[in-house]
Short mmCIF file of C-alpha atoms and ligand atoms in Angstrom, two decimals:
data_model
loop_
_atom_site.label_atom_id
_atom_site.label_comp_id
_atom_site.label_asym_id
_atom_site.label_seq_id
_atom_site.Cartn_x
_atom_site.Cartn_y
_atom_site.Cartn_z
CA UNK A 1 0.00 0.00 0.00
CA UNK A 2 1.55 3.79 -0.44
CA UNK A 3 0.11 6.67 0.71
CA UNK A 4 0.15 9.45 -2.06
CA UNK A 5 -0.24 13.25 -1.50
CA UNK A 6 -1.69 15.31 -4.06
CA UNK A 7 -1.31 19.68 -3.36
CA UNK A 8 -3.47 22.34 -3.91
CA UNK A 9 -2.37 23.45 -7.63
CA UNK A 10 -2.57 19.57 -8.44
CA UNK A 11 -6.14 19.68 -7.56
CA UNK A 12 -6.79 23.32 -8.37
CA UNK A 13 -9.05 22.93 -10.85
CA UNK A 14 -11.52 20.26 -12.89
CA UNK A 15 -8.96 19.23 -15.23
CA UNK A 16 -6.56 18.68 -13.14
CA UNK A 17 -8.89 16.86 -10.82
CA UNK A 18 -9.51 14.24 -13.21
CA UNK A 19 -5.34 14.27 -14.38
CA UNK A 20 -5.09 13.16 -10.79
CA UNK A 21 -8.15 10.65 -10.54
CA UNK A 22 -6.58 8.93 -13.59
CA UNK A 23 -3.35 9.17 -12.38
CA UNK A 24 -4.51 7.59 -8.66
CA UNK A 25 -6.20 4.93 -10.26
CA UNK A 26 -3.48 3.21 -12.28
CA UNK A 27 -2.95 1.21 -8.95
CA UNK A 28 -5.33 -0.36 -6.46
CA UNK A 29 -5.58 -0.13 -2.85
CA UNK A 30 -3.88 3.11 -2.29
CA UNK A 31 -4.55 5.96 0.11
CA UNK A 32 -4.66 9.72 -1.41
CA UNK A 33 -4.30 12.51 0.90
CA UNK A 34 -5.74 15.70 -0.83
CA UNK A 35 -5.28 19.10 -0.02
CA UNK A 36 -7.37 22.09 -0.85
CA UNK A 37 -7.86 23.30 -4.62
CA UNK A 38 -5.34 25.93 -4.55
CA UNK A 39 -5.68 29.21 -3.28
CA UNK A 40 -9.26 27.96 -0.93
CA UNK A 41 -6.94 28.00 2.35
CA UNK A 42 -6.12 31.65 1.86
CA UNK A 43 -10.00 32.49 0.88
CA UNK A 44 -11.13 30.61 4.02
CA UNK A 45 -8.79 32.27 6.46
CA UNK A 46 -9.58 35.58 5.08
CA UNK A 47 -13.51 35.08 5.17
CA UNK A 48 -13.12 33.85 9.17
CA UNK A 49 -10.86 37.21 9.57
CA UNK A 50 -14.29 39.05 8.46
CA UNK A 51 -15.77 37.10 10.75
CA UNK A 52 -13.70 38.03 13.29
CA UNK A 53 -14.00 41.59 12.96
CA UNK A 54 -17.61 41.16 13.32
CA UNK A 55 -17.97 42.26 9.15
CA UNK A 56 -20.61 39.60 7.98
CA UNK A 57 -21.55 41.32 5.07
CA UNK A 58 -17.46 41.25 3.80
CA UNK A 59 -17.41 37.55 4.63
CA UNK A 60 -20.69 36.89 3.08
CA UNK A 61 -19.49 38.61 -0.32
CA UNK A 62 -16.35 36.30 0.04
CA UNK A 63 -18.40 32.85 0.38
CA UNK A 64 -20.43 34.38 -2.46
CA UNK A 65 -17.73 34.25 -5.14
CA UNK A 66 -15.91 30.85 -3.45
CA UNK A 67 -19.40 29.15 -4.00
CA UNK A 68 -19.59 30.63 -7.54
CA UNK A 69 -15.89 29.66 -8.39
CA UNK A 70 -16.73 25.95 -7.22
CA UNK A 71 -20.08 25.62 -9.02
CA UNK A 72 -18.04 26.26 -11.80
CA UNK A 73 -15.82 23.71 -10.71
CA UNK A 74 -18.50 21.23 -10.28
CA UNK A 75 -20.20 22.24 -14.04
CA UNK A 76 -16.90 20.93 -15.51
CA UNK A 77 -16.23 18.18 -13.26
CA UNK A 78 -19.37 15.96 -13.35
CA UNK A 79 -21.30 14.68 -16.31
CA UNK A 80 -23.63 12.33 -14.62
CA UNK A 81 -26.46 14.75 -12.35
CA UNK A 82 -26.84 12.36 -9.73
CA UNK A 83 -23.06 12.81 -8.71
CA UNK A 84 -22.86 16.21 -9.10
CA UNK A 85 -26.15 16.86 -6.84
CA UNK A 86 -23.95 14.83 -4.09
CA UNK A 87 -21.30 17.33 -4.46
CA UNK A 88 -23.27 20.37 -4.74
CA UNK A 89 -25.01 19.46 -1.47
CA UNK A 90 -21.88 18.52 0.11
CA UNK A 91 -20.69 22.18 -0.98
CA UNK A 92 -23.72 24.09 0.11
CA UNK A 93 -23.88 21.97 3.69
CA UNK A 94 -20.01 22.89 3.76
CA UNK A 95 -20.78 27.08 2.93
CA UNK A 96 -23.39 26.86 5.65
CA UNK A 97 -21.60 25.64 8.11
CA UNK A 98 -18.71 27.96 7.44
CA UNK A 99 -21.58 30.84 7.63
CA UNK A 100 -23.34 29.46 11.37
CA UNK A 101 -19.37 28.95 12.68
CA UNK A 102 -18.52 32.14 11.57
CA UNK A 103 -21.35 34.36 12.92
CA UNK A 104 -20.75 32.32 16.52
CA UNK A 105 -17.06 33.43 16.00
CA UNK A 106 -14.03 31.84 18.31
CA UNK A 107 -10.72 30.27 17.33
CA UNK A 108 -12.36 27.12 17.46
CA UNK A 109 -15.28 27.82 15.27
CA UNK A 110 -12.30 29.79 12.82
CA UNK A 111 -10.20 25.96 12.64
CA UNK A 112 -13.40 24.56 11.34
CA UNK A 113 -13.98 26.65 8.25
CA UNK A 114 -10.42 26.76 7.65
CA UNK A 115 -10.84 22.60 7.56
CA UNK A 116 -13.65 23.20 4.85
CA UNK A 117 -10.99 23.42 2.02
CA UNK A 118 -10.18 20.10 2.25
CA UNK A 119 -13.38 18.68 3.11
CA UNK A 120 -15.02 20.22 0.05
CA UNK A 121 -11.52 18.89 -2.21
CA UNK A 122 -11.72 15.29 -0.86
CA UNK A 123 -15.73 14.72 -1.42
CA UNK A 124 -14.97 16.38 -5.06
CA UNK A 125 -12.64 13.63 -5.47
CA UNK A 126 -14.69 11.16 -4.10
CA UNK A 127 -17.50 11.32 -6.23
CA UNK A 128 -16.01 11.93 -9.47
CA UNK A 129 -14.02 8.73 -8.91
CA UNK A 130 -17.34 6.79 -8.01
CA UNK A 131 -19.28 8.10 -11.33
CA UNK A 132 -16.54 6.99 -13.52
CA UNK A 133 -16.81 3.22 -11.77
CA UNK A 134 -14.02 3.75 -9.31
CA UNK A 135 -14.77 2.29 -5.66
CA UNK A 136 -13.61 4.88 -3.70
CA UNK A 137 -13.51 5.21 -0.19
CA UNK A 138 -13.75 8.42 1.44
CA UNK A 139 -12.02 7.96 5.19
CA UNK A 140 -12.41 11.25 7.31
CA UNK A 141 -9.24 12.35 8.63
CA UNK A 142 -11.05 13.87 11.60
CA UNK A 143 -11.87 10.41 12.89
CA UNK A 144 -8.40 9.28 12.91
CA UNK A 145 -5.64 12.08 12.63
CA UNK A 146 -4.81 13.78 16.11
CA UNK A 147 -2.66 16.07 17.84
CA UNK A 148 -1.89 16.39 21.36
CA UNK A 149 -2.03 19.48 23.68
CA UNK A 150 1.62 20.93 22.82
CA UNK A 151 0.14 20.81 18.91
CA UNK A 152 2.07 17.10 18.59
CA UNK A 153 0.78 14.23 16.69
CA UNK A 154 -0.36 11.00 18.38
CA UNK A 155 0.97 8.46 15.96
CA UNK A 156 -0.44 5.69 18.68
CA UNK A 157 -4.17 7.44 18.47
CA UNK A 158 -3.57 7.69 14.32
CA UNK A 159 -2.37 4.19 14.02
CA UNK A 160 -5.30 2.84 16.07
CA UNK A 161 -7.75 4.32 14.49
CA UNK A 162 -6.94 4.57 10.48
CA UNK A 163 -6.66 0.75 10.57
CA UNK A 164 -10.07 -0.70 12.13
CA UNK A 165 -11.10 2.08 9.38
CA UNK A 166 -9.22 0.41 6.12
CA UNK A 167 -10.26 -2.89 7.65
CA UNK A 168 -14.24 -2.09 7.37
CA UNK A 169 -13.79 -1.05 3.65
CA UNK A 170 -11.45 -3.64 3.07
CA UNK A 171 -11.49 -4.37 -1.06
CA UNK A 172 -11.70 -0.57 -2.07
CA UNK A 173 -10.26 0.32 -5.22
CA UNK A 174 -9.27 3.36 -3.67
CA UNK A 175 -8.85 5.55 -0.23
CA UNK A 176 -9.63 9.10 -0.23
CA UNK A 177 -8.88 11.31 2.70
CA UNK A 178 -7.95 15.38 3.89
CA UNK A 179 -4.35 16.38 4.28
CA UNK A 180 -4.01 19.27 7.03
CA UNK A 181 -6.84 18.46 9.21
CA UNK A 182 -6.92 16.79 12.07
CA UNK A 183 -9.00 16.75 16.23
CA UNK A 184 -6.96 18.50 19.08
CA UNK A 185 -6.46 17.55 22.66
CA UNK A 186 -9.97 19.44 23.50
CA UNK A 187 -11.57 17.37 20.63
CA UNK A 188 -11.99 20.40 18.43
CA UNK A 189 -11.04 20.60 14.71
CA UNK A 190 -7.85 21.88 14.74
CA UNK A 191 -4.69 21.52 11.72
CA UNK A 192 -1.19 20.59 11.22
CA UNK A 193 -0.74 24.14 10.57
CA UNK A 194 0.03 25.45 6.61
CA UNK A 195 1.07 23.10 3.85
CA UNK A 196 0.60 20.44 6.68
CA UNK A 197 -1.19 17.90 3.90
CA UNK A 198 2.56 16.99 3.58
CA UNK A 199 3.36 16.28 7.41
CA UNK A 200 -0.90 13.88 7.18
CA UNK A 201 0.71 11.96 4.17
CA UNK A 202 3.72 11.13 6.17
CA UNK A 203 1.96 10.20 9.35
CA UNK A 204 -0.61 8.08 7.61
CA UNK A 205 2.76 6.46 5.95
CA UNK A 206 4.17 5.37 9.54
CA UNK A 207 1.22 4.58 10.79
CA UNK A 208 -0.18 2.42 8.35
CA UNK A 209 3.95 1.22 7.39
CA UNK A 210 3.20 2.13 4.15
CA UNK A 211 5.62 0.85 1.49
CA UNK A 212 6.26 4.40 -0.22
CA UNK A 213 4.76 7.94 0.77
CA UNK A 214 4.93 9.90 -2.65
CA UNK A 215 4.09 13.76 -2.52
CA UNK A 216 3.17 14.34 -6.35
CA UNK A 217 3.81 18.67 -7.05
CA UNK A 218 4.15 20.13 -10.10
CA UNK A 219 7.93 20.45 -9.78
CA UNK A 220 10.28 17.82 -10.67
CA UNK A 221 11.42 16.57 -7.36
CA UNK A 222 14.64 18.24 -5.91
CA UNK A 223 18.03 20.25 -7.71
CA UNK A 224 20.86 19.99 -6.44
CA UNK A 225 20.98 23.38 -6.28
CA UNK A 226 18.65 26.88 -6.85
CA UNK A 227 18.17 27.09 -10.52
CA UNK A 228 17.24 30.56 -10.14
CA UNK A 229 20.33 31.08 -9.22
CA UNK A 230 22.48 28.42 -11.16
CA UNK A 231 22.42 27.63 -14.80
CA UNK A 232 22.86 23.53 -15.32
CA UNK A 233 21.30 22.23 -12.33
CA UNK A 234 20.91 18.62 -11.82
CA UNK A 235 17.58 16.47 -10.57
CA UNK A 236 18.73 14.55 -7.64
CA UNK A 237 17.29 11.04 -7.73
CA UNK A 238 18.42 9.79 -4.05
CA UNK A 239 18.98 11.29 -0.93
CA UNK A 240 19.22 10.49 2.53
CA UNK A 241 16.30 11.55 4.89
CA UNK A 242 18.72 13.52 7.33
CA UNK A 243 19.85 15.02 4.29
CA UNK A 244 16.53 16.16 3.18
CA UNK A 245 15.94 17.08 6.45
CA UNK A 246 19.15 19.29 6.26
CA UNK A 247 17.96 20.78 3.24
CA UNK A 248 14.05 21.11 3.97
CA UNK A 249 15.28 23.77 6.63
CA UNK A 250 16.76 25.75 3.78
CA UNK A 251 13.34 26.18 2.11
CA UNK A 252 15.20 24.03 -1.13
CA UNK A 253 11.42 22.76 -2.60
CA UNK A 254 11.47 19.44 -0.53
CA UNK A 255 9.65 18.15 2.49
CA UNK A 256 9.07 20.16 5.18
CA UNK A 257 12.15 18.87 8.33
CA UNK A 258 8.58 17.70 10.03
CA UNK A 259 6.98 15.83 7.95
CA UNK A 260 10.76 13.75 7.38
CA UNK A 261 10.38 12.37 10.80
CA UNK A 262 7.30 10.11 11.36
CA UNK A 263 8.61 8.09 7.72
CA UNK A 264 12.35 8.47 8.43
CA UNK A 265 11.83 6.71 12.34
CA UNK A 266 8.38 3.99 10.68
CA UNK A 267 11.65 3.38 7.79
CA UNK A 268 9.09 4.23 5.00
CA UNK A 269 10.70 5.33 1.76
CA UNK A 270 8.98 9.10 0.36
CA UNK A 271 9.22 9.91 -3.60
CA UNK A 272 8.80 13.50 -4.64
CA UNK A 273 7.24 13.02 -8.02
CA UNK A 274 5.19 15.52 -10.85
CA UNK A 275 1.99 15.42 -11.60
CA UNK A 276 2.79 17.80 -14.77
CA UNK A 277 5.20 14.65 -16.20
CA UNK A 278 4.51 11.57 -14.21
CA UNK A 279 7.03 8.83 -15.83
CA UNK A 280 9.66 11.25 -14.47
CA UNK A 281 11.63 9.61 -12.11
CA UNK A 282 11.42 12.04 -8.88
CA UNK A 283 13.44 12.02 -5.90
CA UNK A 284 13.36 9.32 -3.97
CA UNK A 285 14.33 9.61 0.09
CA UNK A 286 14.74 7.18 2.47
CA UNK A 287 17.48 5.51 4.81
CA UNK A 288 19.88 3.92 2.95
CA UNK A 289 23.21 5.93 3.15
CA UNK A 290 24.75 6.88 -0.31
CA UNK A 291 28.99 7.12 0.85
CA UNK A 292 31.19 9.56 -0.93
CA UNK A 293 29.05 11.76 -2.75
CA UNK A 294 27.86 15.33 -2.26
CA UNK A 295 24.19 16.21 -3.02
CA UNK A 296 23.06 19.26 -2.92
CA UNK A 297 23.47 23.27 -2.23
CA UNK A 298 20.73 25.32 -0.93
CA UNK A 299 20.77 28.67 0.81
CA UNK A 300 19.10 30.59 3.24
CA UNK A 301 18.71 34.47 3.01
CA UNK A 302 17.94 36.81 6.16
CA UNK A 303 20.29 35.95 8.61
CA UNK A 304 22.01 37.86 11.39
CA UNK A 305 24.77 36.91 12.92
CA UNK A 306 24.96 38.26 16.50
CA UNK A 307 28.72 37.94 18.33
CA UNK A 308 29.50 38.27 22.16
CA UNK A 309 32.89 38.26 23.23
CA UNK A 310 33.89 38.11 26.81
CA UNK A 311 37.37 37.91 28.76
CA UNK A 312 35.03 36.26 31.35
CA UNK A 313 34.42 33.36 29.09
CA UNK A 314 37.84 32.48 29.49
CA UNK A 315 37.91 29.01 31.71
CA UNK A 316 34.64 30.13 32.64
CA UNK A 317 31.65 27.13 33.04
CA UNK A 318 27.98 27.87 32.48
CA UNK A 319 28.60 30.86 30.05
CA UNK A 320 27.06 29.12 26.71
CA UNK A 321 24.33 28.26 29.22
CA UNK A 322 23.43 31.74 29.98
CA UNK A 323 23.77 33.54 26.49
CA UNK A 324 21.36 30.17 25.22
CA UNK A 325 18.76 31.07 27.96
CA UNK A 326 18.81 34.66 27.09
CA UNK A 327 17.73 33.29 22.97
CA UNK A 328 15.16 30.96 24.91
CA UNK A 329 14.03 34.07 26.80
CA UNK A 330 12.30 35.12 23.34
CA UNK A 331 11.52 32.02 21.54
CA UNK A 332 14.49 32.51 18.96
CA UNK A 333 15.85 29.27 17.92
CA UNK A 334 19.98 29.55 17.24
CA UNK A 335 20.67 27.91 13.81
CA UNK A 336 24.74 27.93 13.51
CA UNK A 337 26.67 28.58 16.28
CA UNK A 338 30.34 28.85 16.69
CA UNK A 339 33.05 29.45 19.75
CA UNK A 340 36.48 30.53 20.36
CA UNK A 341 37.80 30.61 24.11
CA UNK A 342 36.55 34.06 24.56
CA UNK A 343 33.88 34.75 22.35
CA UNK A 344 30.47 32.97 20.59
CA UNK A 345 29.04 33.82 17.83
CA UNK A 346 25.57 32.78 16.84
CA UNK A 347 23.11 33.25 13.61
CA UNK A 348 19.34 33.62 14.11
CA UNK A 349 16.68 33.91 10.73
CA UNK A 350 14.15 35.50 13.22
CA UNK A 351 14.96 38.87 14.35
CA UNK A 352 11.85 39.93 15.97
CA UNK A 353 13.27 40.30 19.95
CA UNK A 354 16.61 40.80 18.47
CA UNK A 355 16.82 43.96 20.07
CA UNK A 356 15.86 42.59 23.53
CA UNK A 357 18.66 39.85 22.95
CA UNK A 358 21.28 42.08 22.68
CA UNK A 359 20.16 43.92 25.47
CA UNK A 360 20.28 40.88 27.50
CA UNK A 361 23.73 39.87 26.23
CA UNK A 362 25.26 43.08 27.04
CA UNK A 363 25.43 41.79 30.66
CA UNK A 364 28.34 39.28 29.45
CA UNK A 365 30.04 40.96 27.27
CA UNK A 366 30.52 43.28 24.31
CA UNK A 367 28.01 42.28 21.41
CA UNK A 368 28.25 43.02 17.68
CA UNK A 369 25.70 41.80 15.04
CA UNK A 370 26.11 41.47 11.44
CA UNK A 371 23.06 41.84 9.23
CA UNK A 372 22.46 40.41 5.80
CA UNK A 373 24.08 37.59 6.07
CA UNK A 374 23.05 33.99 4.62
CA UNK A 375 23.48 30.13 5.55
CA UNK A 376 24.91 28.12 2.24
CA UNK A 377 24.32 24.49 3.49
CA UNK A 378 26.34 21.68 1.42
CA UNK A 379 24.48 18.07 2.01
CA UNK A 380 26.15 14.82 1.07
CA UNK A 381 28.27 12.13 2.72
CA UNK A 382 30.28 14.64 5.25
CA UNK A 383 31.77 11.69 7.41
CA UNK A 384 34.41 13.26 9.15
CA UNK A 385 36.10 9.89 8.18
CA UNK A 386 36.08 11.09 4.74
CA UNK A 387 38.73 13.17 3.15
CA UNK A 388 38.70 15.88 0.61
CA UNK A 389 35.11 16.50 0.87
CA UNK A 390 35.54 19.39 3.20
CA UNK A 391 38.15 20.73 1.20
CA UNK A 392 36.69 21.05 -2.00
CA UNK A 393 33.78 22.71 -0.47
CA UNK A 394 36.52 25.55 1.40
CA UNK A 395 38.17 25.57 -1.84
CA UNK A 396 34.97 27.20 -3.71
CA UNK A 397 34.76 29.44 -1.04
CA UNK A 398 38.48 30.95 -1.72
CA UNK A 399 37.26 33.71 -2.99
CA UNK A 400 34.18 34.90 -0.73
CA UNK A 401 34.41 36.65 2.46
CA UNK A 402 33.26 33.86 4.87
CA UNK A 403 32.08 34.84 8.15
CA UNK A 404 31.82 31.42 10.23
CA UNK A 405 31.82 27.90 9.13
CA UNK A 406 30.08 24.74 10.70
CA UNK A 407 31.13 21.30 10.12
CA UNK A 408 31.32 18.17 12.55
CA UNK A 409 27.80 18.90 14.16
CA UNK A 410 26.32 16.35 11.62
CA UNK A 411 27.62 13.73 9.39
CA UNK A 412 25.73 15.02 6.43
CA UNK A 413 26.47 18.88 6.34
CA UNK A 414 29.11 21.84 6.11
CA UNK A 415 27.81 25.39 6.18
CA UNK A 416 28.89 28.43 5.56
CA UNK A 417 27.61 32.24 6.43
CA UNK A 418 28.49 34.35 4.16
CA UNK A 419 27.30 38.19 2.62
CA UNK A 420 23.91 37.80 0.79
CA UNK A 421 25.30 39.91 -1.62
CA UNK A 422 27.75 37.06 -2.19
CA UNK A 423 24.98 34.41 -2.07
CA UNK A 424 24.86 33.80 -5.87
CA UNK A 425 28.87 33.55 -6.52
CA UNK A 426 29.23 31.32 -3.51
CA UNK A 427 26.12 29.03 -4.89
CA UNK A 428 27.02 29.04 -8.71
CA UNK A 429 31.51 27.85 -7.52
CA UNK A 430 29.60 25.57 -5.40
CA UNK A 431 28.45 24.45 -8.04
CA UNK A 432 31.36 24.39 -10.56
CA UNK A 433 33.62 23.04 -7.80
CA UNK A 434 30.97 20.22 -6.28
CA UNK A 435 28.84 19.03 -9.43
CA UNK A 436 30.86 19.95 -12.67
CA UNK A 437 33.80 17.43 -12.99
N1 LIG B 501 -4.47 23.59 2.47
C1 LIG B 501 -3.48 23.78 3.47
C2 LIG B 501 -2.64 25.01 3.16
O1 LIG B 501 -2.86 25.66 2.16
C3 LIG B 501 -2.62 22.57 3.68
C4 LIG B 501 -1.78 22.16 2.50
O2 LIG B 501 -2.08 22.55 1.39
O3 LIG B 501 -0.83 21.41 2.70
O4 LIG B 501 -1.77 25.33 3.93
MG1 MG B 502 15.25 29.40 13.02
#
C-alpha cells in the first residue's frame, strides 16, 4: 500500500482533478491525501478574519464568489447529475456551516472553516471517482488524525484508528482522505498548521507502514541546487532523509524537516514526483546511506549573525548556558553557532526580539551583530572519516568573504555564512567546484 499526496495546484481545478483521478487509479488499494484546490486555504482564512472583525456582510461577499468559483468547478467536473447533486449538497452543507461557525465566532469555530478546504476537495474527489466506476472510499481524517495538547501528533491514536477504518472497507479500489486536518487535545477541529497535507501523508505512511509515501507537485522533485540562481542544475534522484531534512530547513522545494520524521523513524521510503510529467523519475528519500558523494546546495537568506565576546568566558563554566537562555528568553531558535575561548558567535533567521537579545547579552560581554548575512548548506556524505570532501567545499569558497563555518555537528552537512550579496557567486563555484567534474 503507499500513501500518495496530491497539493493544492494539483487539484486546483476540474482538469486537473480528473489528471489526478486517472493518475490515482493506475494502482489499487492506495490511500490519497488531498489538499485544498489551490488558493481555498487563503480564501477561508480571510472570510473567518471578516468574521472576526464582526464584518458579515465582507465575509458573506467572500463565500459568495468561493461558492460561484466551485459551481463552476462542479459544471466541468461531473457529467452524470446524480453525482454532481452529491457534491453540490456537500458544498452548500459545507458554505453553511462555514456561515453558522462564523457568525458564533471563536478560534475554534475559525479551525473549522479553515478545515472546509479540504473537506469540500476530498468529497470532489470522491465522487467523481465513483461516477466513472471507481470504488472509492472516502475515510475522514477527523476520525483518525490527532494532535496532542503541545500541537504534537499522536501516531499511537492515528495508528489505532486509520486501521479498524481500512479494515471495514477492506477491497476498495481506492482511499480518499484530507491532508491538514486533524481533532486536538480538546476534541476540536484543529490543523497541522500550513502546507501540513505533507506532514498527514507522512503520518498516515508510519502509521499504516506504508511501502512508499509519494508527494506528487508540479515540480520535478529536488536540484541539487537553486536554478534561479544556477544555470545547469541537476535532478537529484536519491537522498538520505537527514539530508533532506538538512535541506528542507533551507526552504530548497522538498519536504518540510517535520513531515521527514514520522517516515524516516516507521523506515518508510517518500518519492517527490510531478503530476505535470509523471514517468519522471522524482526524488526518492529514504534511509539507505549513499557514501562519498555530495548532493546538494541550498541557501538561506535573512540571517544575522549576533557575536558576544567576553574575557570572562575564558575558563569560565555555564557561560554558553546563559547567552542560550537569554535566545530561549524570546523564543528565537539559534541555527549555527560557533566558539572561540573568549567569544560565541551565533546566527538567528528571526529577528523579531533581536533587540531585547542584545540587550540581554550586554550583561556578558561586548556584542556586535552582522546583518544580511546567509546560511549556504552543502548536504552529502560529510563523514568526518572522509577526506577531501571538506576541502573542496573551502576551496569554492576561496574567494568569498566567509564569516563562520560549521562542520562536525552532523555527518551530512558543512555550512557556511556568508554576505547575501555574495549568495549567488558562492552558490554558482559551489556548483562548478561540487557538481561539474
Ligand atoms: N491547504 C493547506 C494550506 O494551504 C494545507 C496544505 O495545502 O498542505 O496550507
Ligand atoms: Mg530558526
Amino acid at each position: 500500500m503507499k500513501v500518495q499526496k496530491f497539493g493544492g495546484t494539483s487539484v486546483g481545478s476540474a482538469p486537473r482533478i480528473k489528471d489526478v483521478a486517472k493518475l490515482i487509479t493506475s494502482e489499487k488499494g492506495n490511500i490519497v491525501v488531498l489538499s485544498a484546490m489551490s488558493g481555498t486555504t487563503n480564501s477561508l482564512i480571510e472570510i473567518a478574519d471578516y468574521f472576526s472583525s464582526k464584518n458579515i456582510s465582507g465575509a458573506q461577499e467572500l463565500l459568495h464568489a468561493m461558492e460561484t468559483k466551485y459551481m463552476s468547478h462542479m459544471e466541468q467536473l461531473y457529467s452524470n447529475p446524480e453525482y454532481k447533486q452529491k457534491a453540490v449538497e456537500y458544498l452548500h452543507s459545507s458554505l453553511s456551516l462555514i456561515f453558522n461557525s462564523g457568525k458564533d465566532y471563536s478560534k475554534a469555530n475559525e479551525k473549522v472553516i479553515i478545515a472546509q478546504g479540504e473537506l469540500i476537495s476530498t468529497h470532489m474527489m470522491t465522487y467523481y471517482l465513483q461516477e466513472i466506476g471507481v470504488k472509492a472510499v472516502l475515510l475522514p481524517a477527523l476520525d483518525f488524525m490527532k494532535i496532542d495538547s503541545d500541537g504534537e501528533p499522536e501516531l499511537d491514536f492515528i495508528t489505532s484508528h486509520i486501521k479498524p477504518l481500512l479494515s471495514k472497507n477492506e477491497g476498495a479500489d481506492i482511499y480518499i482522505t484530507q491532508g491538514f486536518i486533524c481533532m486536538n487535545a480538546n476534541n476540536e477541529v484543529d490543523n497541522l498548521k500550513r502546507g501540513g497535507s505533507d506532514y498527514t501523508a507522512s503520518l498516515i505512511g508510519a502509521a499504516v507502514k506504508a511501502d512508499e509515501i509519494q508527494i506528487w507537485t508540479d515540480i520535478d522533485g529536488m536540484h541539487n541546487n537553486d536554478p534561479r540562481i544556477v544555470d545547469n542544475t541537476k535532478a537529484v534522484r536519491h537522498i538520505h532523509f537527514e539530508e533532506a531534512a538538512e535541506l528542507g530547513y533551507f526552504g530548497a522545494k522538498i519536504l518540510h524537516p517535520s513531515c521527514i520524521q514520522p517516515a524516516m523513524y516507521a523506515n518508510v521510503p517518500v518519492r517527490l514526483l510531478n503530476t505535470m510529467d509523471p514517468k519522471a523519475l522524482g526524488t526518492l528519500i529514504d534511509n539507505k546511506p549513499e557514501r562519498g558523494t555530495i548532493k546538494a546546495v541550498a541557501a538561506k537568506d535573512n540571517i544575522a549573525a549576533i557575536k558576544i565576546k567576553s574575557s570572562r568566558m575564558l575558563l569560565a563554566h555555564g557561560f554558553l548556558r546563559k547567552v542560550f537562555e537569554i535566545f530561549e528568553t524570546y523564543h528565537t531558535s539559534i541555527d549555527m553557532i560557533c566558539t572561540s575561548e573568549v567569544s560565541v558567535t551565533m546566527s538567528i533567521d528571526d529577528t523579531t526580539h533581536l533587540n531585547e537579545i542584545i540587550q540581554d547579552l550586554k550583561q556578558y560581554g561586548t556584542v556586535s551583530v552582522d546583518f544580511d548575512m546567509c546560511i549556504i548548506c552543502v548536504v552529502g556524505d560529510m563523514d568526518w572519516g572522509n577526506v577531501g570532501f571538506e576541502t573542496s567545499a573551502m576551496n569554492a569558497m576561496k574567494d568569498i568573504p566567509v564569516r563562520m563555518v560549521s562542520y562536525g555537528g552532523s555527518s551530512y552537512n558543512i555550512s557556511f555564512l556568508v554576505r547575501e550579496e555574495d549568495k549567488k557567486r558562492a552558490l554558482q563555484s559551489l556548483s562548478k567546484c561540487l557538481f561539474e567534474n
